Short mmCIF file of C-alpha atoms in Angstrom, two decimals:
data_model
loop_
_atom_site.label_atom_id
_atom_site.label_comp_id
_atom_site.label_asym_id
_atom_site.label_seq_id
_atom_site.Cartn_x
_atom_site.Cartn_y
_atom_site.Cartn_z
CA MET A 1 -19.33 4.09 12.77
CA GLU A 2 -21.08 3.53 9.18
CA THR A 3 -24.36 1.26 9.84
CA VAL A 4 -23.64 -1.47 6.91
CA THR A 5 -26.95 -3.40 5.08
CA THR A 6 -26.64 -5.46 2.53
CA THR A 7 -28.21 -3.58 -0.43
CA ALA A 8 -27.23 -6.37 -3.30
CA PRO A 9 -28.82 -10.40 -3.62
CA ALA A 10 -25.65 -12.36 -2.44
CA PRO A 11 -24.47 -15.29 -3.09
CA THR A 12 -24.67 -18.24 -0.59
CA GLY A 13 -22.13 -20.99 0.89
CA ARG A 14 -19.10 -22.04 -1.67
CA ARG A 15 -20.28 -19.60 -4.99
CA SER A 16 -18.20 -17.76 -6.55
CA LEU A 17 -17.69 -14.37 -5.11
CA PRO A 18 -19.56 -11.26 -7.07
CA LEU A 19 -17.81 -9.09 -9.96
CA SER A 20 -18.73 -6.23 -7.66
CA VAL A 21 -16.16 -7.49 -5.30
CA VAL A 22 -13.28 -7.74 -8.14
CA ALA A 23 -14.81 -4.10 -8.70
CA VAL A 24 -13.64 -3.08 -5.54
CA ALA A 25 -10.35 -4.86 -5.62
CA ALA A 26 -9.49 -3.20 -9.25
CA ALA A 27 -9.54 -0.12 -7.59
CA THR A 28 -7.44 -1.39 -4.78
CA PHE A 29 -4.98 -2.09 -6.85
CA SER A 30 -5.60 0.95 -8.93
CA VAL A 31 -4.75 3.38 -6.48
CA VAL A 32 -1.60 1.62 -5.04
CA THR A 33 -0.48 1.07 -7.68
CA THR A 34 -0.71 4.89 -8.74
CA GLU A 35 1.02 5.61 -5.16
CA MET A 36 3.86 3.21 -5.60
CA LEU A 37 4.83 3.93 -9.53
CA PRO A 38 7.18 6.92 -9.02
CA VAL A 39 9.44 4.12 -7.04
CA GLY A 40 10.31 2.43 -10.60
CA LEU A 41 10.38 5.67 -12.11
CA LEU A 42 12.93 7.36 -10.01
CA THR A 43 16.28 7.77 -12.17
CA SER A 44 14.33 8.24 -15.28
CA LEU A 45 11.77 10.52 -13.77
CA SER A 46 14.11 12.89 -11.61
CA ALA A 47 16.43 12.98 -15.26
CA GLY A 48 13.49 14.18 -17.01
CA LEU A 49 12.45 16.71 -14.54
CA ARG A 50 15.56 17.83 -13.22
CA VAL A 51 15.85 17.26 -9.60
CA SER A 52 17.70 14.93 -7.25
CA ASP A 53 16.85 11.65 -6.61
CA GLY A 54 15.53 12.53 -2.75
CA THR A 55 13.70 15.74 -4.28
CA ALA A 56 12.12 13.14 -6.65
CA GLY A 57 11.70 10.85 -3.70
CA LEU A 58 8.92 13.40 -2.62
CA THR A 59 6.19 12.02 -5.35
CA VAL A 60 6.01 9.24 -3.05
CA THR A 61 5.86 10.79 0.71
CA LEU A 62 3.17 14.29 -0.26
CA PRO A 63 0.73 11.49 -1.40
CA GLY A 64 1.06 9.22 1.26
CA VAL A 65 0.38 11.98 3.57
CA VAL A 66 -2.60 13.35 1.68
CA ALA A 67 -4.04 9.89 2.08
CA ALA A 68 -3.53 9.53 5.61
CA LEU A 69 -5.45 12.40 6.35
CA ALA A 70 -8.20 11.49 3.72
CA ALA A 71 -8.88 7.71 5.49
CA LEU A 72 -10.19 9.46 8.12
CA LEU A 73 -11.63 12.85 7.09
CA LEU A 74 -13.31 11.80 3.46
CA PRO A 75 -15.44 9.36 5.28
CA VAL A 76 -16.71 11.87 7.54
CA ALA A 77 -16.82 14.63 4.39
CA VAL A 78 -19.26 12.68 2.33
CA ARG A 79 -21.86 11.54 5.19
CA ARG A 80 -24.64 9.73 3.78
CA THR A 81 -23.29 10.18 -0.04
CA ASP A 82 -24.07 6.75 -1.91
CA ARG A 83 -20.60 4.76 -1.18
CA LYS A 84 -20.96 3.46 -4.87
CA HIS A 85 -21.03 7.09 -5.86
CA VAL A 86 -17.57 8.15 -3.83
CA LEU A 87 -15.47 5.42 -5.40
CA CYS A 88 -16.70 6.15 -9.11
CA GLY A 89 -16.16 10.05 -8.20
CA LEU A 90 -12.32 8.68 -6.83
CA MET A 91 -11.41 6.73 -9.71
CA LEU A 92 -12.25 9.35 -12.23
CA LEU A 93 -10.08 11.65 -10.18
CA LEU A 94 -7.73 9.42 -10.07
CA GLY A 95 -7.39 9.01 -13.92
CA ALA A 96 -7.82 12.72 -14.12
CA ALA A 97 -4.56 13.36 -11.67
CA ASN A 98 -2.27 10.52 -13.85
CA VAL A 99 -3.31 12.04 -17.46
CA LEU A 100 -1.70 15.39 -15.41
CA SER A 101 1.15 13.76 -13.88
CA ALA A 102 2.19 13.01 -17.81
CA LEU A 103 1.37 16.15 -19.25
CA ALA A 104 3.67 18.04 -16.60
CA SER A 105 5.73 20.23 -17.79
CA GLY A 106 7.60 21.20 -14.57
CA PHE A 107 7.68 19.15 -10.85
CA ALA A 108 5.54 21.65 -9.22
CA VAL A 109 3.12 20.48 -12.01
CA LEU A 110 3.46 16.66 -10.87
CA LEU A 111 3.46 17.35 -7.59
CA ALA A 112 -0.09 18.94 -7.72
CA ALA A 113 -1.31 16.35 -9.59
CA ARG A 114 0.32 13.80 -6.35
CA ILE A 115 -1.55 15.58 -4.24
CA VAL A 116 -4.88 14.64 -5.75
CA VAL A 117 -3.61 11.10 -6.16
CA GLY A 118 -3.55 11.18 -2.35
CA LEU A 119 -6.65 12.54 -1.51
CA CYS A 120 -7.35 9.03 -3.88
CA ILE A 121 -5.31 6.98 -2.07
CA GLY A 122 -6.82 7.12 1.40
CA GLY A 123 -10.44 8.22 0.25
CA VAL A 124 -10.68 4.10 -1.55
CA TRP A 125 -8.79 2.98 1.50
CA ALA A 126 -11.18 4.00 3.67
CA VAL A 127 -14.47 3.59 1.79
CA ALA A 128 -13.18 0.12 0.30
CA ALA A 129 -12.64 -2.03 3.95
CA SER A 130 -15.73 -2.40 5.38
CA LEU A 131 -18.03 -2.79 1.95
CA ALA A 132 -17.11 -6.90 1.92
CA VAL A 133 -20.45 -7.26 4.51
CA ARG A 134 -22.56 -5.42 1.82
CA LEU A 135 -21.63 -7.13 -1.15
CA VAL A 136 -22.01 -10.43 -0.22
CA ALA A 137 -23.84 -13.22 2.28
CA ALA A 138 -22.15 -12.84 5.89
CA GLU A 139 -20.63 -17.01 5.28
CA SER A 140 -18.63 -14.93 2.05
CA VAL A 141 -17.24 -12.36 3.86
CA GLY A 142 -14.17 -13.38 5.16
CA ARG A 143 -13.21 -14.32 1.29
CA ALA A 144 -14.74 -10.81 -0.14
CA THR A 145 -12.43 -9.00 2.17
CA ALA A 146 -9.40 -11.04 1.52
CA VAL A 147 -10.23 -9.90 -2.29
CA ILE A 148 -10.60 -6.52 -1.79
CA PHE A 149 -7.31 -6.13 0.17
CA SER A 150 -5.62 -9.13 -2.63
CA GLY A 151 -5.65 -5.71 -4.35
CA ILE A 152 -3.93 -3.73 -2.37
CA ALA A 153 -1.50 -6.14 -0.83
CA VAL A 154 -0.35 -6.97 -4.58
CA ALA A 155 -0.36 -3.61 -5.56
CA SER A 156 2.64 -2.71 -3.34
CA VAL A 157 4.66 -5.59 -4.91
CA LEU A 158 3.64 -5.08 -8.07
CA GLY A 159 3.41 -1.55 -8.43
CA VAL A 160 7.41 -1.21 -8.74
CA PRO A 161 8.06 -3.77 -11.08
CA ALA A 162 5.43 -2.67 -13.29
CA GLY A 163 6.19 0.94 -13.16
CA THR A 164 9.64 0.00 -14.26
CA PHE A 165 9.07 -1.86 -17.18
CA LEU A 166 6.92 0.82 -18.94
CA GLY A 167 9.13 3.33 -18.12
CA GLU A 168 11.69 1.61 -19.51
CA LEU A 169 9.86 0.79 -22.49
CA ALA A 170 7.87 4.40 -23.46
CA GLY A 171 9.21 6.70 -20.64
CA TRP A 172 8.10 7.88 -17.27
CA ARG A 173 5.20 10.02 -18.92
CA TRP A 174 4.02 6.97 -20.89
CA ALA A 175 3.88 4.98 -17.51
CA PHE A 176 1.57 7.72 -15.97
CA GLY A 177 -0.89 7.50 -19.26
CA ALA A 178 -1.26 3.73 -19.10
CA VAL A 179 -2.24 4.08 -14.87
CA ALA A 180 -4.84 7.15 -16.17
CA VAL A 181 -6.86 4.72 -18.56
CA LEU A 182 -6.47 1.82 -16.13
CA GLY A 183 -8.00 4.48 -13.24
CA PHE A 184 -10.85 5.32 -16.41
CA ALA A 185 -11.45 1.39 -16.92
CA VAL A 186 -12.40 0.84 -13.39
CA ALA A 187 -14.10 3.30 -12.64
CA ALA A 188 -16.70 2.39 -15.30
CA LEU A 189 -16.39 -1.21 -14.22
CA LEU A 190 -17.72 0.37 -10.53
CA ALA A 191 -20.33 1.89 -12.21
CA THR A 192 -21.59 -1.03 -14.24
CA VAL A 193 -21.23 -3.93 -11.83
CA VAL A 194 -21.91 -2.66 -7.96
CA PRO A 195 -25.21 -1.93 -6.73
CA PRO A 196 -26.43 1.81 -4.51
CA LEU A 197 -24.70 1.63 -1.32
CA PRO A 198 -26.63 4.00 0.59
CA ALA A 199 -24.73 4.98 3.79
CA ASP A 200 -27.40 4.64 6.52
CA GLU A 201 -25.61 6.83 9.23
CA PRO A 202 -22.29 9.29 8.76
CA VAL A 203 -18.88 8.75 10.06
CA ARG A 204 -18.18 10.57 13.16
CA LEU A 205 -14.49 11.73 14.02
CA GLY A 206 -15.15 11.06 17.85
CA VAL A 207 -14.94 7.47 16.94
CA PHE A 208 -11.53 7.39 16.91
CA PRO A 209 -9.90 8.56 20.34
CA GLY A 210 -11.84 5.66 21.81
CA LEU A 211 -10.09 3.43 19.52
CA LEU A 212 -6.67 4.36 20.34
CA ARG A 213 -7.21 3.61 23.77
CA LEU A 214 -7.52 -0.61 22.95
CA ARG A 215 -3.82 -1.35 23.98
CA ARG A 216 -3.81 -3.89 21.35
CA LEU A 217 -4.69 -1.57 18.59
CA ARG A 218 -2.19 0.81 19.24
CA ILE A 219 0.47 -2.18 19.95
CA GLY A 220 -0.24 -2.96 15.67
CA LEU A 221 -0.92 -0.05 14.91
CA ILE A 222 2.92 1.12 16.08
CA ALA A 223 4.54 -2.16 14.73
CA VAL A 224 2.91 -1.89 11.26
CA ALA A 225 4.22 2.20 11.59
CA LEU A 226 7.77 0.85 11.67
CA LEU A 227 7.65 -2.02 9.65
CA VAL A 228 6.34 0.03 6.90
CA VAL A 229 8.39 3.39 7.13
CA GLY A 230 11.43 0.73 7.43
CA HIS A 231 10.72 -0.66 4.21
CA PHE A 232 9.97 2.47 2.44
CA THR A 233 12.77 3.87 3.71
CA ALA A 234 15.00 1.24 2.18
CA TYR A 235 12.76 0.14 -0.73
CA THR A 236 12.07 3.45 -1.76
CA TYR A 237 15.54 3.59 -3.81
CA VAL A 238 16.38 0.03 -4.32
CA ARG A 239 16.94 0.72 -7.84
CA PRO A 240 19.71 3.16 -7.44
CA VAL A 241 20.42 0.45 -4.81
CA LEU A 242 20.58 -2.43 -7.15
CA GLU A 243 22.06 0.37 -10.06
CA ARG A 244 25.56 -0.28 -7.82
CA VAL A 245 25.85 -4.05 -7.97
CA PRO A 246 28.23 -5.68 -9.79
CA ASP A 247 27.57 -6.93 -13.06
CA LEU A 248 23.52 -6.29 -12.91
CA GLY A 249 23.18 -4.25 -15.98
CA ALA A 250 19.83 -1.62 -16.71
CA GLY A 251 17.66 -4.35 -17.85
CA LEU A 252 18.12 -6.79 -15.35
CA VAL A 253 17.20 -5.06 -12.68
CA SER A 254 13.45 -5.35 -14.41
CA GLY A 255 13.84 -8.82 -14.00
CA LEU A 256 14.52 -8.65 -10.37
CA LEU A 257 11.69 -6.04 -9.64
CA LEU A 258 9.20 -8.67 -10.79
CA ALA A 259 10.73 -11.46 -9.48
CA TYR A 260 10.02 -9.24 -6.29
CA GLY A 261 6.80 -9.03 -7.12
CA VAL A 262 6.17 -12.61 -8.00
CA ALA A 263 7.66 -13.01 -4.36
CA GLY A 264 5.27 -10.64 -2.95
CA ILE A 265 2.02 -12.08 -3.99
CA ALA A 266 2.87 -15.41 -3.01
CA GLY A 267 3.90 -14.11 0.77
CA ASN A 268 0.26 -11.71 0.61
CA PHE A 269 -1.42 -15.52 0.20
CA ILE A 270 1.58 -17.06 3.34
CA GLY A 271 1.22 -14.56 5.23
CA GLY A 272 -2.28 -13.58 5.53
CA SER A 273 -2.93 -17.94 5.94
CA LEU A 274 -0.55 -17.12 8.93
CA ALA A 275 -2.58 -14.54 10.28
CA ALA A 276 -5.70 -15.92 9.96
CA ARG A 277 -4.47 -18.46 12.73
CA ASP A 278 -2.30 -16.11 14.42
CA PRO A 279 -1.74 -12.57 13.81
CA ARG A 280 1.28 -12.12 16.53
CA ARG A 281 2.81 -14.86 15.26
CA ALA A 282 2.40 -14.02 11.77
CA LEU A 283 3.86 -10.09 12.45
CA LEU A 284 6.78 -11.57 14.75
CA MET A 285 7.81 -14.18 11.94
CA ILE A 286 7.08 -11.03 8.94
CA SER A 287 9.06 -8.66 10.81
CA ALA A 288 12.16 -10.69 12.01
CA ALA A 289 12.20 -12.13 8.14
CA LEU A 290 12.77 -8.50 6.52
CA GLY A 291 14.20 -6.72 9.50
CA GLY A 292 17.10 -9.26 8.53
CA VAL A 293 17.09 -9.29 4.93
CA VAL A 294 17.52 -5.11 4.34
CA LEU A 295 19.54 -5.25 6.74
CA LEU A 296 22.00 -8.00 4.49
CA MET A 297 21.59 -6.24 1.39
CA GLY A 298 24.35 -3.70 1.84
CA PRO A 299 27.09 -6.42 3.36
CA ALA A 300 25.59 -8.18 0.53
CA GLY A 301 25.96 -5.55 -2.46
CA GLY A 302 29.34 -7.17 -4.15
CA SER A 303 27.61 -10.78 -5.20
CA LEU A 304 24.88 -10.30 -7.81
CA ALA A 305 23.92 -13.74 -6.62
CA LEU A 306 23.42 -12.89 -2.91
CA SER A 307 21.66 -9.68 -3.96
CA VAL A 308 19.08 -11.78 -5.75
CA VAL A 309 18.32 -14.32 -3.37
CA LEU A 310 17.70 -11.24 -0.87
CA LEU A 311 15.59 -9.13 -3.16
CA VAL A 312 12.99 -12.29 -3.20
CA ALA A 313 13.19 -12.67 0.40
CA TRP A 314 12.39 -9.25 0.61
CA GLY A 315 9.63 -9.61 -1.66
CA LEU A 316 7.68 -12.31 0.05
CA ALA A 317 8.11 -10.97 3.53
CA TYR A 318 6.81 -7.51 2.75
CA GLY A 319 4.14 -9.47 0.90
CA GLY A 320 2.77 -10.24 3.91
CA VAL A 321 2.42 -6.94 6.03
CA SER A 322 -0.69 -5.48 5.05
CA VAL A 323 -2.91 -8.36 5.00
CA SER A 324 -1.30 -9.70 8.33
CA SER A 325 -1.22 -6.23 10.24
CA GLN A 326 -5.12 -5.75 8.94
CA ASN A 327 -5.97 -9.16 10.31
CA TRP A 328 -4.49 -7.63 13.48
CA VAL A 329 -6.53 -4.89 13.37
CA MET A 330 -9.11 -6.37 12.76
CA ALA A 331 -8.72 -8.69 15.94
CA ALA A 332 -7.97 -6.25 18.18
CA ALA A 333 -11.34 -3.74 17.13
CA PRO A 334 -13.85 -6.22 15.92
CA GLY A 335 -16.84 -3.88 17.22
CA ALA A 336 -15.53 -1.04 15.14
CA ARG A 337 -13.94 -2.07 11.88
CA GLU A 338 -14.26 0.61 9.43
CA ALA A 339 -13.01 3.17 11.95
CA ALA A 340 -9.48 0.65 13.00
CA SER A 341 -9.80 0.08 9.52
CA ALA A 342 -9.66 4.10 8.44
CA LEU A 343 -6.99 4.36 10.93
CA PHE A 344 -5.02 1.44 9.96
CA ALA A 345 -5.43 3.38 5.92
CA GLY A 346 -3.84 7.00 7.73
CA VAL A 347 -0.75 4.46 9.73
CA PHE A 348 -0.32 2.40 6.73
CA ASN A 349 0.17 5.72 4.57
CA VAL A 350 1.78 8.23 6.53
CA ALA A 351 4.33 5.55 6.92
CA ILE A 352 4.60 5.34 3.66
CA ALA A 353 5.29 9.02 3.17
CA VAL A 354 8.01 9.39 6.37
CA GLY A 355 9.86 6.24 4.71
CA ALA A 356 10.05 7.54 1.30
CA LEU A 357 10.82 10.92 3.48
CA ALA A 358 13.34 9.26 5.29
CA GLY A 359 15.16 7.72 2.31
CA GLY A 360 15.25 10.53 0.71
CA ARG A 361 17.50 12.58 3.67
CA VAL A 362 19.83 9.54 3.74
CA ALA A 363 20.11 8.99 0.17
CA ASP A 364 20.86 12.84 -0.13
CA GLY A 365 22.86 13.38 3.07
CA ILE A 366 24.84 10.19 3.61
CA GLY A 367 24.43 7.75 0.77
CA VAL A 368 22.07 5.85 -1.16
CA THR A 369 22.97 2.68 0.19
CA ASP A 370 22.85 3.51 3.45
CA VAL A 371 19.43 3.30 3.75
CA LEU A 372 18.94 -0.44 3.78
CA TRP A 373 20.26 -0.40 7.44
CA VAL A 374 18.44 2.84 8.76
CA GLY A 375 15.20 0.54 6.77
CA GLY A 376 16.26 -2.54 8.23
CA GLY A 377 17.30 -1.27 12.08
CA LEU A 378 13.28 0.18 11.78
CA ALA A 379 12.01 -3.28 10.60
CA VAL A 380 13.97 -4.54 13.59
CA ALA A 381 12.32 -2.23 16.02
CA GLY A 382 8.93 -2.95 14.86
CA LEU A 383 10.16 -6.50 15.77
CA GLY A 384 10.79 -5.74 19.21
CA VAL A 385 7.63 -3.85 19.63
CA ILE A 386 5.90 -7.67 18.80
CA ALA A 387 7.87 -9.45 20.32
CA LEU A 388 7.27 -7.03 24.07
CA ALA A 389 4.14 -6.96 23.47
CA ALA A 390 3.76 -10.91 23.32
CA ARG A 391 5.76 -11.37 25.78
CA GLU A 392 3.71 -9.11 28.24
CA GLU A 393 0.54 -10.47 27.12
CA GLY A 394 2.09 -13.90 27.62
#
C-alpha cells in the first residue's frame, strides 16, 4: 500500500477545505457522470446508431468492466508517478474519449471510446480515494474524504437526468460534447490548484488477496455488489420503463429523472450521516428501501402518481449506497484504506457492468418492465446478506 505524505499546507480546525479537495471531487464527478451518461440517452442513442436498447446498454457495460480492472491495475502500473500528473492525464484522456464519442460514425467507434472512458473511471476512483490525507490536516481528513466521494454520489444520481436533458435539448452527440468540455476544464483546474503529490511507495498487487481474507470486508463487498447489480439491472432501462407509464410524456420523463437526482443527493447526505454512526444499520435500511421500491415499480406502472412517488423514493435510497458502503469498507480495513478503496472501486464498477448487461438481456429477451423484478430481487438478496451477517455478529 502506498505510504501517504502530506505535501501541501493544510488547513486546521474548521476552516474551509482547500480548492484542491474540490478539484478532486470535480474529477470524480466528471468520470462518473460520463459513465452514467448513456443511461439517459439510450432511446435516442439506439435510434441514431440503429441498434437495440439492449445493445446500446453495452455503452455502460464495457466501461464498467474496464474501470474495474483499471481500479486495481492502474495504481500498480503508475508506481511512483506523481498522483497529480496521473489525475490530470486521466482527465485529458477522458475529454478526448468524449470528443470521440460525440463524433462517432458508428456503434463500434462509440464502444471503443467508451473503453477508454472505463480506463479513466477506474484510475480516478483508485487514485482519488487516498488523497484526502495528503491535502488537509488530520482533523479535516473526514470532511475532505466526504467531499471527494460526494462527487461520485452526486454524479451517480445526476448523470442520468443531465444526459437526458442535454440529449433532448440538443441531441445525444452534444451531450457527449458537453462532458468532454467538462473533462478538459477539470484537468485545467487540477493542474492549477493541486500541489505535487509524489508516490513514496508503489502499490503492489500482493496486498489484495490478504484484504479479501477479512470476513467483514468480504461481506461488505458482496452486499454492495448485489445492491449495485440490482440497481443497474433496473435503472439502466428506467427511461423505457417510464415511457410506458400512462399519461407520462417524454418531456415529463426528464423532469422525473431530475427529481430522482435531487432525491439522490439528499439520500447521499442522509446515508452518510447514518453510516458514520453505524454502517451496517445504514446499509440494512438502504437495501430494504431499494429492494422494496424497485419491486413495487412494476405493479405501480399503471399509476402516474404512484410511479412518481416510487421513483423519488428510489433516488433517495440509492443515493446512500456509495457513501454507506464506502464507510463499511473503510471500517472493515482501517489499516489498508487505499487498497480497500481500490477493491471497492473494482467491485462497484464490475457491478455496474453486470447490472447493465443483465438488464439488457432481460429487456431484449423477456421485456423492459421485467428488469424491475430482477433488479429488485437482487437488491433484496443484498439485504439478506447484510441481515445474516448482522445476526451472526450479534
